[in-house]
Amino acid sequence: MTTTTLSLQLTNSLELPNALAWLDGHFAEAGADETVSAELKVVLDEQVANVLDHGNADNQRVKLSVELEIEPGHVVLRFIDNGEPFDPLSSPLETGFGPFEERPVGGPGLLLMRELTDEQHYRRADQHNVLELTRYFNPRPRKG
């Protein structure tokens, strides 16, 4: 089985459209249909916002690397950033969000990230947050 690993650097959320276009073609290469590709782009959008916008309150020079591992039948999105330590998997999930103004920052996005991927792993390594998200295609394993 052949694994292809690609990477992209982002330092500003304005670079997101280029990142989405870059990933879109590679998702198809791995066998993702249009629905899966769209869902993974939502995940990318949410994580870029979490790291480069919400996680950068003191305007430090945050760099985000997005790595994509492509294997037949699934992809792994790996987000590596030099921001403050933040484990998005340790945050409690709330499904009953109130009015938009009352929603916690990252609340709905964290829920979406977990719902749209099959496996999620976080670790802190060498002063970097490392978040790995795996999405399987057909057949998709059951969560649980």
Protein backbone atom coordinates (compact mmCIF):
# COMPACT_ATOMS: atom_id res chain seq x y z
CA MET A 1 0.00 0.00 0.00
CA THR A 2 1.36 3.41 -0.97
CA THR A 3 1.08 6.41 1.33
CA THR A 4 1.46 9.90 -0.09
CA THR A 5 2.24 12.70 2.37
CA LEU A 6 1.83 16.34 1.37
CA SER A 7 2.19 19.51 3.44
CA LEU A 8 1.17 23.14 3.35
CA GLN A 9 2.10 26.10 5.61
CA LEU A 10 -0.38 28.78 6.70
CA THR A 11 0.32 31.93 8.74
CA ASN A 12 -2.93 33.79 8.10
CA SER A 13 -6.54 32.68 7.72
CA LEU A 14 -6.70 34.68 4.47
CA GLU A 15 -4.67 31.83 2.95
CA LEU A 16 -7.57 29.43 3.56
CA PRO A 17 -9.06 29.53 0.02
CA ASN A 18 -5.74 28.36 -1.44
CA ALA A 19 -5.51 25.60 1.17
CA LEU A 20 -9.05 24.43 0.39
CA ALA A 21 -8.34 24.29 -3.34
CA TRP A 22 -5.06 22.45 -2.70
CA LEU A 23 -6.74 19.81 -0.56
CA ASP A 24 -9.78 19.34 -2.77
CA GLY A 25 -7.88 17.67 -5.60
CA HIS A 26 -6.00 15.39 -3.22
CA PHE A 27 -9.16 14.17 -1.49
CA ALA A 28 -10.45 12.92 -4.84
CA GLU A 29 -7.12 11.16 -5.40
CA ALA A 30 -7.71 9.20 -2.18
CA GLY A 31 -11.21 8.15 -3.27
CA ALA A 32 -13.31 10.72 -1.44
CA ASP A 33 -16.62 11.59 -3.05
CA GLU A 34 -17.87 15.18 -3.22
CA THR A 35 -19.74 14.93 0.10
CA VAL A 36 -16.70 13.65 2.00
CA SER A 37 -14.50 16.25 0.34
CA ALA A 38 -16.91 19.02 1.37
CA GLU A 39 -17.01 17.74 4.95
CA LEU A 40 -13.23 17.61 5.17
CA LYS A 41 -13.00 21.17 3.88
CA VAL A 42 -15.33 22.23 6.72
CA VAL A 43 -12.94 20.51 9.15
CA LEU A 44 -9.97 22.36 7.64
CA ASP A 45 -11.84 25.68 7.79
CA GLU A 46 -12.72 25.15 11.46
CA GLN A 47 -9.21 24.16 12.49
CA VAL A 48 -7.61 27.09 10.65
CA ALA A 49 -10.01 29.45 12.45
CA ASN A 50 -9.28 27.78 15.81
CA VAL A 51 -5.51 28.08 15.43
CA LEU A 52 -4.94 31.29 13.48
CA ASP A 53 -7.87 33.39 14.69
CA HIS A 54 -9.25 32.21 18.05
CA GLY A 55 -6.01 30.70 19.37
CA ASN A 56 -3.92 33.75 18.61
CA ALA A 57 -5.35 36.32 21.02
CA ASP A 58 -1.96 37.95 21.71
CA ASN A 59 -1.12 38.23 17.97
CA GLN A 60 1.99 36.09 18.24
CA ARG A 61 3.53 34.68 15.08
CA VAL A 62 1.58 31.42 14.82
CA LYS A 63 2.46 29.05 12.01
CA LEU A 64 0.19 26.20 11.04
CA SER A 65 1.38 23.24 9.01
CA VAL A 66 -1.26 21.09 7.41
CA GLU A 67 -0.10 17.63 6.44
CA LEU A 68 -2.20 15.28 4.40
CA GLU A 69 -1.57 11.54 4.33
CA ILE A 70 -3.36 9.87 1.46
CA GLU A 71 -3.97 6.15 1.38
CA PRO A 72 -6.56 4.29 -0.64
CA GLY A 73 -9.77 4.44 1.35
CA HIS A 74 -8.84 7.14 3.85
CA VAL A 75 -6.95 10.34 4.59
CA VAL A 76 -5.24 11.71 7.69
CA LEU A 77 -5.22 15.46 8.20
CA ARG A 78 -2.46 16.50 10.60
CA PHE A 79 -2.44 20.04 11.98
CA ILE A 80 0.80 21.19 13.63
CA ASP A 81 1.02 24.67 15.15
CA ASN A 82 3.32 26.59 17.45
CA GLY A 83 0.49 28.29 19.35
CA GLU A 84 -0.46 28.01 22.99
CA PRO A 85 -1.15 24.46 24.17
CA PHE A 86 -4.75 23.57 23.31
CA ASP A 87 -6.28 20.12 23.16
CA PRO A 88 -9.54 20.46 21.24
CA LEU A 89 -10.47 16.91 22.21
CA SER A 90 -10.52 17.71 25.93
CA SER A 91 -13.22 20.36 25.56
CA PRO A 92 -16.69 19.15 26.50
CA LEU A 93 -19.10 18.97 23.61
CA GLU A 94 -22.35 20.84 23.87
CA THR A 95 -25.05 20.10 21.35
CA GLY A 96 -27.72 22.53 22.55
CA PHE A 97 -26.16 25.86 21.59
CA GLY A 98 -28.23 28.95 22.22
CA PRO A 99 -28.27 32.18 20.22
CA PHE A 100 -25.17 32.83 18.13
CA GLU A 101 -23.94 35.60 20.46
CA GLU A 102 -23.99 33.19 23.44
CA ARG A 103 -22.12 30.33 21.80
CA PRO A 104 -18.69 29.47 23.19
CA VAL A 105 -15.81 30.13 20.80
CA GLY A 106 -14.99 26.90 19.03
CA GLY A 107 -18.01 25.08 20.47
CA PRO A 108 -19.89 24.19 17.29
CA GLY A 109 -16.64 23.87 15.33
CA LEU A 110 -15.20 21.33 17.75
CA LEU A 111 -18.41 19.31 17.54
CA LEU A 112 -18.31 19.43 13.74
CA MET A 113 -14.65 18.37 13.68
CA ARG A 114 -15.43 15.30 15.77
CA GLU A 115 -18.60 14.40 13.88
CA LEU A 116 -17.01 14.71 10.42
CA THR A 117 -13.94 12.58 11.17
CA ASP A 118 -13.65 8.98 12.33
CA GLU A 119 -10.57 9.20 14.56
CA GLN A 120 -9.06 12.13 16.42
CA HIS A 121 -5.76 12.27 18.32
CA TYR A 122 -4.01 15.19 20.01
CA ARG A 123 -0.54 15.48 21.50
CA ARG A 124 1.85 18.26 22.46
CA ALA A 125 5.31 17.69 20.97
CA ASP A 126 8.33 20.02 20.91
CA GLN A 127 6.29 23.14 21.78
CA HIS A 128 3.73 22.31 19.08
CA ASN A 129 0.12 21.23 19.10
CA VAL A 130 -0.36 18.17 16.90
CA LEU A 131 -3.91 17.21 15.97
CA GLU A 132 -4.47 14.18 13.75
CA LEU A 133 -7.87 13.62 12.18
CA THR A 134 -8.64 10.51 10.15
CA ARG A 135 -11.54 10.10 7.74
CA TYR A 136 -12.32 6.73 6.20
CA PHE A 137 -14.29 6.31 3.01
CA ASN A 138 -16.35 3.28 1.99
CA PRO A 139 -16.87 1.31 4.13
CA ARG A 140 -16.72 3.75 7.02
CA PRO A 141 -16.01 2.12 10.42
CA ARG A 142 -18.53 2.67 13.18
CA LYS A 143 -17.63 5.04 15.99
CA GLY A 144 -17.91 3.71 19.47
